[in-house]
PDB file of C-alpha atoms in Angstrom:
ATOM      1  CA  UNK G  29     229.493 116.511 113.639  1.00 83.00           C
ATOM      2  CA  UNK G  30     230.251 118.644 117.180  1.00 89.00           C
ATOM      3  CA  UNK G  31     231.095 116.269 119.503  1.00 95.00           C
ATOM      4  CA  UNK G  32     232.438 113.722 116.553  1.00 95.00           C
ATOM      5  CA  UNK G  33     235.012 116.351 116.422  1.00 94.00           C
ATOM      6  CA  UNK G  34     236.209 116.479 120.046  1.00 96.00           C
ATOM      7  CA  UNK G  35     236.196 113.133 120.320  1.00 97.00           C
ATOM      8  CA  UNK G  36     239.003 112.625 117.310  1.00 97.00           C
ATOM      9  CA  UNK G  37     240.547 115.432 118.483  1.00 97.00           C
ATOM     10  CA  UNK G  38     241.230 113.252 121.925  1.00 98.00           C
ATOM     11  CA  UNK G  39     241.301 109.783 120.835  1.00 98.00           C
ATOM     12  CA  UNK G  40     244.345 111.638 118.359  1.00 98.00           C
ATOM     13  CA  UNK G  41     245.731 113.730 120.798  1.00 98.00           C
ATOM     14  CA  UNK G  42     245.747 110.093 123.509  1.00 99.00           C
ATOM     15  CA  UNK G  43     247.711 108.512 119.621  1.00 98.00           C
ATOM     16  CA  UNK G  44     249.980 111.491 119.519  1.00 98.00           C
ATOM     17  CA  UNK G  45     251.020 111.389 123.613  1.00 98.00           C
ATOM     18  CA  UNK G  46     250.643 107.534 123.834  1.00 98.00           C
ATOM     19  CA  UNK G  47     253.540 107.113 120.555  1.00 97.00           C
ATOM     20  CA  UNK G  48     256.109 109.427 122.400  1.00 97.00           C
ATOM     21  CA  UNK G  49     255.387 107.881 126.029  1.00 97.00           C
ATOM     22  CA  UNK G  50     256.344 104.142 124.190  1.00 97.00           C
ATOM     23  CA  UNK G  51     258.909 105.729 122.049  1.00 96.00           C
ATOM     24  CA  UNK G  52     260.766 106.931 125.493  1.00 96.00           C
ATOM     25  CA  UNK G  53     259.809 104.452 128.377  1.00 96.00           C
ATOM     26  CA  UNK G  54     259.887 101.356 126.068  1.00 94.00           C
ATOM     27  CA  UNK G  55     263.388 100.053 124.505  1.00 90.00           C
ATOM     28  CA  UNK G  56     261.418  97.574 121.365  1.00 91.00           C
ATOM     29  CA  UNK G  57     260.262 100.904 120.168  1.00 93.00           C
ATOM     30  CA  UNK G  58     262.600 103.367 118.121  1.00 93.00           C
ATOM     31  CA  UNK G  59     261.342 106.345 115.793  1.00 92.00           C
ATOM     32  CA  UNK G  60     261.639 102.888 113.216  1.00 92.00           C
ATOM     33  CA  UNK G  61     258.657 101.383 114.509  1.00 94.00           C
ATOM     34  CA  UNK G  62     255.740 100.776 112.839  1.00 95.00           C
ATOM     35  CA  UNK G  63     253.377 101.229 115.924  1.00 96.00           C
ATOM     36  CA  UNK G  64     255.265 104.308 116.713  1.00 97.00           C
ATOM     37  CA  UNK G  65     254.611 106.150 113.439  1.00 98.00           C
ATOM     38  CA  UNK G  66     251.133 104.554 113.021  1.00 98.00           C
ATOM     39  CA  UNK G  67     250.072 105.982 116.049  1.00 98.00           C
ATOM     40  CA  UNK G  68     251.064 109.201 115.381  1.00 98.00           C
ATOM     41  CA  UNK G  69     249.802 109.125 111.672  1.00 98.00           C
ATOM     42  CA  UNK G  70     245.812 108.282 113.236  1.00 98.00           C
ATOM     43  CA  UNK G  71     247.310 110.899 116.148  1.00 98.00           C
ATOM     44  CA  UNK G  72     248.012 113.717 113.228  1.00 98.00           C
ATOM     45  CA  UNK G  73     244.972 112.659 110.947  1.00 98.00           C
ATOM     46  CA  UNK G  74     241.944 112.647 113.845  1.00 98.00           C
ATOM     47  CA  UNK G  75     244.017 115.892 115.325  1.00 98.00           C
ATOM     48  CA  UNK G  76     243.042 117.351 111.845  1.00 98.00           C
ATOM     49  CA  UNK G  77     239.757 116.532 111.042  1.00 97.00           C
ATOM     50  CA  UNK G  78     238.882 118.475 114.465  1.00 97.00           C
ATOM     51  CA  UNK G  79     241.210 121.333 114.123  1.00 97.00           C
ATOM     52  CA  UNK G  80     239.925 121.579 110.278  1.00 97.00           C
ATOM     53  CA  UNK G  81     236.631 121.545 112.034  1.00 95.00           C
ATOM     54  CA  UNK G  82     237.235 124.529 113.939  1.00 94.00           C
ATOM     55  CA  UNK G  83     238.823 126.352 111.267  1.00 94.00           C
ATOM     56  CA  UNK G  84     242.181 125.973 113.375  1.00 96.00           C
ATOM     57  CA  UNK G  85     244.783 126.239 109.916  1.00 98.00           C
ATOM     58  CA  UNK G  86     247.951 126.807 111.507  1.00 98.00           C
ATOM     59  CA  UNK G  87     247.357 123.832 114.140  1.00 97.00           C
ATOM     60  CA  UNK G  88     245.592 121.904 110.530  1.00 98.00           C
ATOM     61  CA  UNK G  89     248.614 122.391 108.977  1.00 98.00           C
ATOM     62  CA  UNK G  90     251.119 120.924 111.394  1.00 98.00           C
ATOM     63  CA  UNK G  91     248.792 118.323 110.877  1.00 98.00           C
ATOM     64  CA  UNK G  92     249.627 117.174 107.694  1.00 98.00           C
ATOM     65  CA  UNK G  93     253.368 118.071 108.534  1.00 98.00           C
ATOM     66  CA  UNK G  94     253.046 115.416 110.730  1.00 98.00           C
ATOM     67  CA  UNK G  95     251.228 113.320 108.515  1.00 98.00           C
ATOM     68  CA  UNK G  96     253.505 113.275 106.278  1.00 98.00           C
ATOM     69  CA  UNK G  97     256.300 113.080 108.244  1.00 98.00           C
ATOM     70  CA  UNK G  98     254.384 109.711 109.595  1.00 98.00           C
ATOM     71  CA  UNK G  99     253.709 108.550 105.901  1.00 98.00           C
ATOM     72  CA  UNK G 100     256.919 109.376 104.569  1.00 97.00           C
ATOM     73  CA  UNK G 101     258.669 107.063 107.912  1.00 96.00           C
ATOM     74  CA  UNK G 102     256.249 104.202 107.007  1.00 97.00           C
ATOM     75  CA  UNK G 103     257.522 103.908 103.203  1.00 96.00           C
ATOM     76  CA  UNK G 104     260.593 104.096 104.660  1.00 95.00           C
ATOM     77  CA  UNK G 105     260.722 101.359 107.245  1.00 93.00           C
ATOM     78  CA  UNK G 106     258.274  99.316 104.170  1.00 92.00           C
ATOM     79  CA  UNK G 107     260.898  99.880 101.690  1.00 93.00           C
ATOM     80  CA  UNK G 108     263.886  99.392 104.098  1.00 88.00           C
ATOM     81  CA  UNK G 109     262.796  95.488 104.487  1.00 67.00           C
ATOM     82  CA  UNK G 110     261.929  94.214 101.578  1.00 61.00           C
TER      83      UNK G 110
END
């Protein structure tokens, strides 16, 4: 489980950093882009699993909040298009 937790943490970190990178460097990506929010959501979930395994509760709390913000944004995007 240790190695799985570490891999998830690294993949999640890549997702969050990549999301920020495309937000800054691609003009067609905004904070209202589904792809941007999905990267943040899965990044937060993956990092959350990793820090939960390590019982790093402050970091785990941050990832829950990060994921909830991404879910809220995705719902906002979904219902705005209808």
